[in-house]
GROMACS .gro file of N, CA and C in nm:
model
  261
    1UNK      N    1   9.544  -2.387   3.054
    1UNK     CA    2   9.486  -2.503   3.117
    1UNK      C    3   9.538  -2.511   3.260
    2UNK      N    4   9.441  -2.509   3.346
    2UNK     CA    5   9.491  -2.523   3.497
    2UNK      C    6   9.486  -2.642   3.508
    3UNK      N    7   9.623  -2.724   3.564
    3UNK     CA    8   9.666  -2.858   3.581
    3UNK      C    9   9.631  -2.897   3.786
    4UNK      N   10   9.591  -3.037   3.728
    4UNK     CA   11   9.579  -3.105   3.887
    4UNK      C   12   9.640  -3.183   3.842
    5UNK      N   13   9.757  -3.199   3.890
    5UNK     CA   14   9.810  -3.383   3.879
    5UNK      C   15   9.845  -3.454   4.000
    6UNK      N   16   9.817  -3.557   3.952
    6UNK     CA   17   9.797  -3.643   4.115
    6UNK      C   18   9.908  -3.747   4.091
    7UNK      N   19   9.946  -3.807   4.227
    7UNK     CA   20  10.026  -3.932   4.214
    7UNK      C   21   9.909  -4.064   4.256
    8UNK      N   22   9.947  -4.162   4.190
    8UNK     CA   23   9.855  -4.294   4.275
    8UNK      C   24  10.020  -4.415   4.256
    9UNK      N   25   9.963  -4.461   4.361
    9UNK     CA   26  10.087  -4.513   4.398
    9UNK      C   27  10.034  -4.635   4.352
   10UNK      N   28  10.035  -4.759   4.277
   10UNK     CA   29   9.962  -4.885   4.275
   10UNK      C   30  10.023  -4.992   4.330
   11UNK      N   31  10.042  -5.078   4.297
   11UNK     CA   32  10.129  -5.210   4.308
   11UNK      C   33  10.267  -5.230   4.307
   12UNK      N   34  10.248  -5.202   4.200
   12UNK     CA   35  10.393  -5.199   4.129
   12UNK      C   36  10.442  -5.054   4.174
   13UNK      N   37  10.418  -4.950   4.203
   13UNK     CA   38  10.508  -4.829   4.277
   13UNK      C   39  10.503  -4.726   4.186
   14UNK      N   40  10.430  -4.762   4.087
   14UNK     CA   41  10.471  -4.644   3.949
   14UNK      C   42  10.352  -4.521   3.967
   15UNK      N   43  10.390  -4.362   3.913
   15UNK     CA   44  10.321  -4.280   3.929
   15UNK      C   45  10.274  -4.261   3.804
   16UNK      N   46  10.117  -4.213   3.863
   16UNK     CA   47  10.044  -4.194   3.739
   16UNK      C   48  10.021  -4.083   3.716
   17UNK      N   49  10.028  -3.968   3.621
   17UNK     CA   50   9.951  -3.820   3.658
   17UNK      C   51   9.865  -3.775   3.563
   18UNK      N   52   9.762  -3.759   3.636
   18UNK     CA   53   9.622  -3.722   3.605
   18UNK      C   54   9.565  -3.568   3.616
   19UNK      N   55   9.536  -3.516   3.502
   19UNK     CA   56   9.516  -3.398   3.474
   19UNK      C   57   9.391  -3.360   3.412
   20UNK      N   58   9.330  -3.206   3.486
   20UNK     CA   59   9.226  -3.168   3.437
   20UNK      C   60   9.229  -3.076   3.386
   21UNK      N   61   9.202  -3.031   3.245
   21UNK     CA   62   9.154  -2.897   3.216
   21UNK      C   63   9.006  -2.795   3.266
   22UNK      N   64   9.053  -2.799   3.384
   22UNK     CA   65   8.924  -2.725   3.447
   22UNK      C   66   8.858  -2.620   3.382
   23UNK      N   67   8.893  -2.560   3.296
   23UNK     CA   68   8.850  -2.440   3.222
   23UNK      C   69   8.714  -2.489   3.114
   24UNK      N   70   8.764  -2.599   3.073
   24UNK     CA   71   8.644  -2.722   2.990
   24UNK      C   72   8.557  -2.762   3.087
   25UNK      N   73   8.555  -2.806   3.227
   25UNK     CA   74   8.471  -2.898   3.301
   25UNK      C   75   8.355  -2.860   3.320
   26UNK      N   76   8.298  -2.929   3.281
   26UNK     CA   77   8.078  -2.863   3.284
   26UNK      C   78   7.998  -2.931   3.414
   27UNK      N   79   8.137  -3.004   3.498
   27UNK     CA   80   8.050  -3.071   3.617
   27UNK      C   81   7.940  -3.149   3.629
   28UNK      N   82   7.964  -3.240   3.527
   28UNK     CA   83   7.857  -3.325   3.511
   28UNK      C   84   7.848  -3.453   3.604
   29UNK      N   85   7.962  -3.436   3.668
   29UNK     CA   86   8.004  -3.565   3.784
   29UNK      C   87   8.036  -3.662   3.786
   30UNK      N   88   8.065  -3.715   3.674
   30UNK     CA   89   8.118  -3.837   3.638
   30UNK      C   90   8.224  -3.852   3.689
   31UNK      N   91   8.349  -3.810   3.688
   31UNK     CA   92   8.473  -3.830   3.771
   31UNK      C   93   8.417  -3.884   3.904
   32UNK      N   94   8.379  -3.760   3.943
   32UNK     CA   95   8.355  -3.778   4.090
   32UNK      C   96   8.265  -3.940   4.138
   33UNK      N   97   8.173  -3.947   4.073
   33UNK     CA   98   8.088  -4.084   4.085
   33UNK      C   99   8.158  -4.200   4.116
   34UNK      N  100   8.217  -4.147   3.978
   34UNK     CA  101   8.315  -4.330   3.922
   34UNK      C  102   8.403  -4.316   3.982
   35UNK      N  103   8.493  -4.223   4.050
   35UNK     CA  104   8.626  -4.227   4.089
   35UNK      C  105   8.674  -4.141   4.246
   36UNK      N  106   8.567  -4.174   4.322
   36UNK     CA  107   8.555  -4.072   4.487
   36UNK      C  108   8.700  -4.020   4.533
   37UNK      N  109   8.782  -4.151   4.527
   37UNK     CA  110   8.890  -4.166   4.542
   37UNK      C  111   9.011  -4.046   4.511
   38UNK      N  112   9.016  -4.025   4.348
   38UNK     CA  113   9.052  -3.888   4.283
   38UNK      C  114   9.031  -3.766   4.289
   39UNK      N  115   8.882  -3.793   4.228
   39UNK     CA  116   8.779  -3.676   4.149
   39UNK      C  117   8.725  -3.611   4.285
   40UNK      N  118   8.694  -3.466   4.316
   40UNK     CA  119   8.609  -3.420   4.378
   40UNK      C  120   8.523  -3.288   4.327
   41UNK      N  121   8.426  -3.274   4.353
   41UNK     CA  122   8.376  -3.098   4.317
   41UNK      C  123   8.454  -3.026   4.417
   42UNK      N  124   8.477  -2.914   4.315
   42UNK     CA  125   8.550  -2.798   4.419
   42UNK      C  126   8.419  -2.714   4.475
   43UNK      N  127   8.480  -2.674   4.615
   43UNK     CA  128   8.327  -2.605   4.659
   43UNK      C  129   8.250  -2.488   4.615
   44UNK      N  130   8.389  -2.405   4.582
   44UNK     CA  131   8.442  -2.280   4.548
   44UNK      C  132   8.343  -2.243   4.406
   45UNK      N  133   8.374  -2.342   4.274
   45UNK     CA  134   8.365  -2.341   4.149
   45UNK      C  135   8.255  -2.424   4.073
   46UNK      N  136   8.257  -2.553   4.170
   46UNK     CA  137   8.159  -2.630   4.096
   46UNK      C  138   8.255  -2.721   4.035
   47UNK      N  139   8.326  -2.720   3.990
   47UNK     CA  140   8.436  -2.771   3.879
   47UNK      C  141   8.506  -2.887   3.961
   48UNK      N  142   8.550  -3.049   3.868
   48UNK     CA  143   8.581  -3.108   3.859
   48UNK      C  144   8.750  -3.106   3.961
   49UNK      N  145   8.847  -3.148   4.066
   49UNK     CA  146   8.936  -3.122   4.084
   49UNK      C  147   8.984  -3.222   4.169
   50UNK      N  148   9.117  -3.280   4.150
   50UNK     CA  149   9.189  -3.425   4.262
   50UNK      C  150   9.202  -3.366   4.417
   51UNK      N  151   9.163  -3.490   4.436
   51UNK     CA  152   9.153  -3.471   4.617
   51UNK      C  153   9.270  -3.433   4.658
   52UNK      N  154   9.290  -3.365   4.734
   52UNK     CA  155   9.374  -3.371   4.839
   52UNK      C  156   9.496  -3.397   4.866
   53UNK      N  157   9.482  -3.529   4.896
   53UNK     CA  158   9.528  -3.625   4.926
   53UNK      C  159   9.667  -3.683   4.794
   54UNK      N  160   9.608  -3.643   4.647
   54UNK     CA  161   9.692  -3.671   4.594
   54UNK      C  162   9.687  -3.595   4.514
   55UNK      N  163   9.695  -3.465   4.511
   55UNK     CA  164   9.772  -3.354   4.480
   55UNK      C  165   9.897  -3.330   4.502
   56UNK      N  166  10.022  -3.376   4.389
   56UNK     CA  167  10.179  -3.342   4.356
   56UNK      C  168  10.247  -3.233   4.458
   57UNK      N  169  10.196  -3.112   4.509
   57UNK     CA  170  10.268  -3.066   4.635
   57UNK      C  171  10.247  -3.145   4.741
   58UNK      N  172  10.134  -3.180   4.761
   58UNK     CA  173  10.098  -3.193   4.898
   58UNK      C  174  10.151  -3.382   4.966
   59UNK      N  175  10.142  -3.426   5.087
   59UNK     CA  176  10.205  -3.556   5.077
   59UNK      C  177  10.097  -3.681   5.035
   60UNK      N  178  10.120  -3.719   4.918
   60UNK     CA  179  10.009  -3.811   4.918
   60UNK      C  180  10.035  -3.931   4.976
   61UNK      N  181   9.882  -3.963   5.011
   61UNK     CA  182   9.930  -4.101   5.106
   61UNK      C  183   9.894  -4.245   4.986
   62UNK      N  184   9.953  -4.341   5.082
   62UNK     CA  185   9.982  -4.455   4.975
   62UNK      C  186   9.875  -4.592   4.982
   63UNK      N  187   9.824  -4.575   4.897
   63UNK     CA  188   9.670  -4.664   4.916
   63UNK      C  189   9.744  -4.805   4.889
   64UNK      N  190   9.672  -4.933   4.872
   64UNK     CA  191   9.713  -5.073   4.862
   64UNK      C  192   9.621  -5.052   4.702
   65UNK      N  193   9.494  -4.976   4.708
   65UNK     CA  194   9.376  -5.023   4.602
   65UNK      C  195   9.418  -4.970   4.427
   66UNK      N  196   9.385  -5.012   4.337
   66UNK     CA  197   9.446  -4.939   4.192
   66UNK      C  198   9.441  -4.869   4.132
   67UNK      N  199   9.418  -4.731   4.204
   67UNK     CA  200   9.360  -4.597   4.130
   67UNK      C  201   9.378  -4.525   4.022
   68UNK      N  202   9.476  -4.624   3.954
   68UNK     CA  203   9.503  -4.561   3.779
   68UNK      C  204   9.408  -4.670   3.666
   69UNK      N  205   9.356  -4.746   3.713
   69UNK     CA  206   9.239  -4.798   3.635
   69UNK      C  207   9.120  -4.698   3.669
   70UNK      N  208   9.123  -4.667   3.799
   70UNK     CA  209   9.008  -4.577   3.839
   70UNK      C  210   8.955  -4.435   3.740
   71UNK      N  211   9.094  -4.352   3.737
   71UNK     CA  212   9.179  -4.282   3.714
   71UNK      C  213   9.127  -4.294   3.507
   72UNK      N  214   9.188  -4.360   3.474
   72UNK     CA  215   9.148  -4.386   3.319
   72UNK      C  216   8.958  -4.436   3.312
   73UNK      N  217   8.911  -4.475   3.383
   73UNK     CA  218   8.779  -4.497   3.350
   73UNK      C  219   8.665  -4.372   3.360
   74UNK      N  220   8.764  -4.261   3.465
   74UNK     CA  221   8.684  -4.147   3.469
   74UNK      C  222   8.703  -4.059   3.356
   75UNK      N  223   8.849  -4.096   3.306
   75UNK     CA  224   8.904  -3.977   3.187
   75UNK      C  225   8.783  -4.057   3.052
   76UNK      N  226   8.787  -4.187   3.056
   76UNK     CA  227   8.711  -4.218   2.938
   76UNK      C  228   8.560  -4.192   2.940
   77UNK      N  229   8.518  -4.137   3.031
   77UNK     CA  230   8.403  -4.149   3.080
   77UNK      C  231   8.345  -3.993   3.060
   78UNK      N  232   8.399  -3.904   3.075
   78UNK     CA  233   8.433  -3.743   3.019
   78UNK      C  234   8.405  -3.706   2.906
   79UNK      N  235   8.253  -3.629   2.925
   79UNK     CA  236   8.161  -3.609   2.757
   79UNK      C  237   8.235  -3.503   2.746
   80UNK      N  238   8.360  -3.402   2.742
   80UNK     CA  239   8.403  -3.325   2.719
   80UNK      C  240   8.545  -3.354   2.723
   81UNK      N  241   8.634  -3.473   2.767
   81UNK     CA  242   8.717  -3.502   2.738
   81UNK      C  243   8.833  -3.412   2.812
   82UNK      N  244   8.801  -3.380   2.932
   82UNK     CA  245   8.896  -3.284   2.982
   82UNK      C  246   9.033  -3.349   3.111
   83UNK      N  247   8.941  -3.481   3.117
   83UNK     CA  248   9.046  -3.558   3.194
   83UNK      C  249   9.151  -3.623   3.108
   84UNK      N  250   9.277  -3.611   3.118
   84UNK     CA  251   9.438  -3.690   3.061
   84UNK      C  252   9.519  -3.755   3.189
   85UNK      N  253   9.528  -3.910   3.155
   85UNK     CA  254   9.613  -3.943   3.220
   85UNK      C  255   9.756  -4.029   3.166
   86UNK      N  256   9.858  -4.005   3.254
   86UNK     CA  257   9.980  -4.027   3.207
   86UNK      C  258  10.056  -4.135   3.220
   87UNK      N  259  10.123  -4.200   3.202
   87UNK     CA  260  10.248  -4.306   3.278
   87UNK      C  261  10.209  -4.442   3.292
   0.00000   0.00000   0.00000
């Protein structure tokens, strides 16, 4: 399983990490729809993958808005169930 995990920084300061099994993702877009913020298509693949921005190496920046409700509504939202989120 190739892992994306992201940080979202919310309110309260706590990290959330959100993971895709890209190997499952059929790109049906739902992440991406419901959750711009996270979710993006990779250009490369087609496939489901976290922005940027809050990708665990890279520095993520620190929003005010609540992106782990975001975050869980895309994983529930997943006719293949390939989104998990943590914390």
């Amino acid at each position: 399983m190739e892992e994306y995990p992201s940080r979202d920084r919310n309110g309260g300061g706590s990290v959330v990490k959100v993971t895709i099994d890209r190997s499952g993702c059929i790109s049906c877009e739902s992440c991406w729809t419901l959750c711009p913020g996270i979710f993006e298509q990779n250009p490369e693949d087609a496939f489901s993958e976290i922005t940027e921005r809050y990708r665990v190496n890279d520095n993520p920046a620190e929003d005010g808005e609540d992106l782990a409700d975001c975050a869980v509504e895309a994983a529930d939202s997943c006719p293949v169930t390939v989104i998990f989120v943590e914390g």
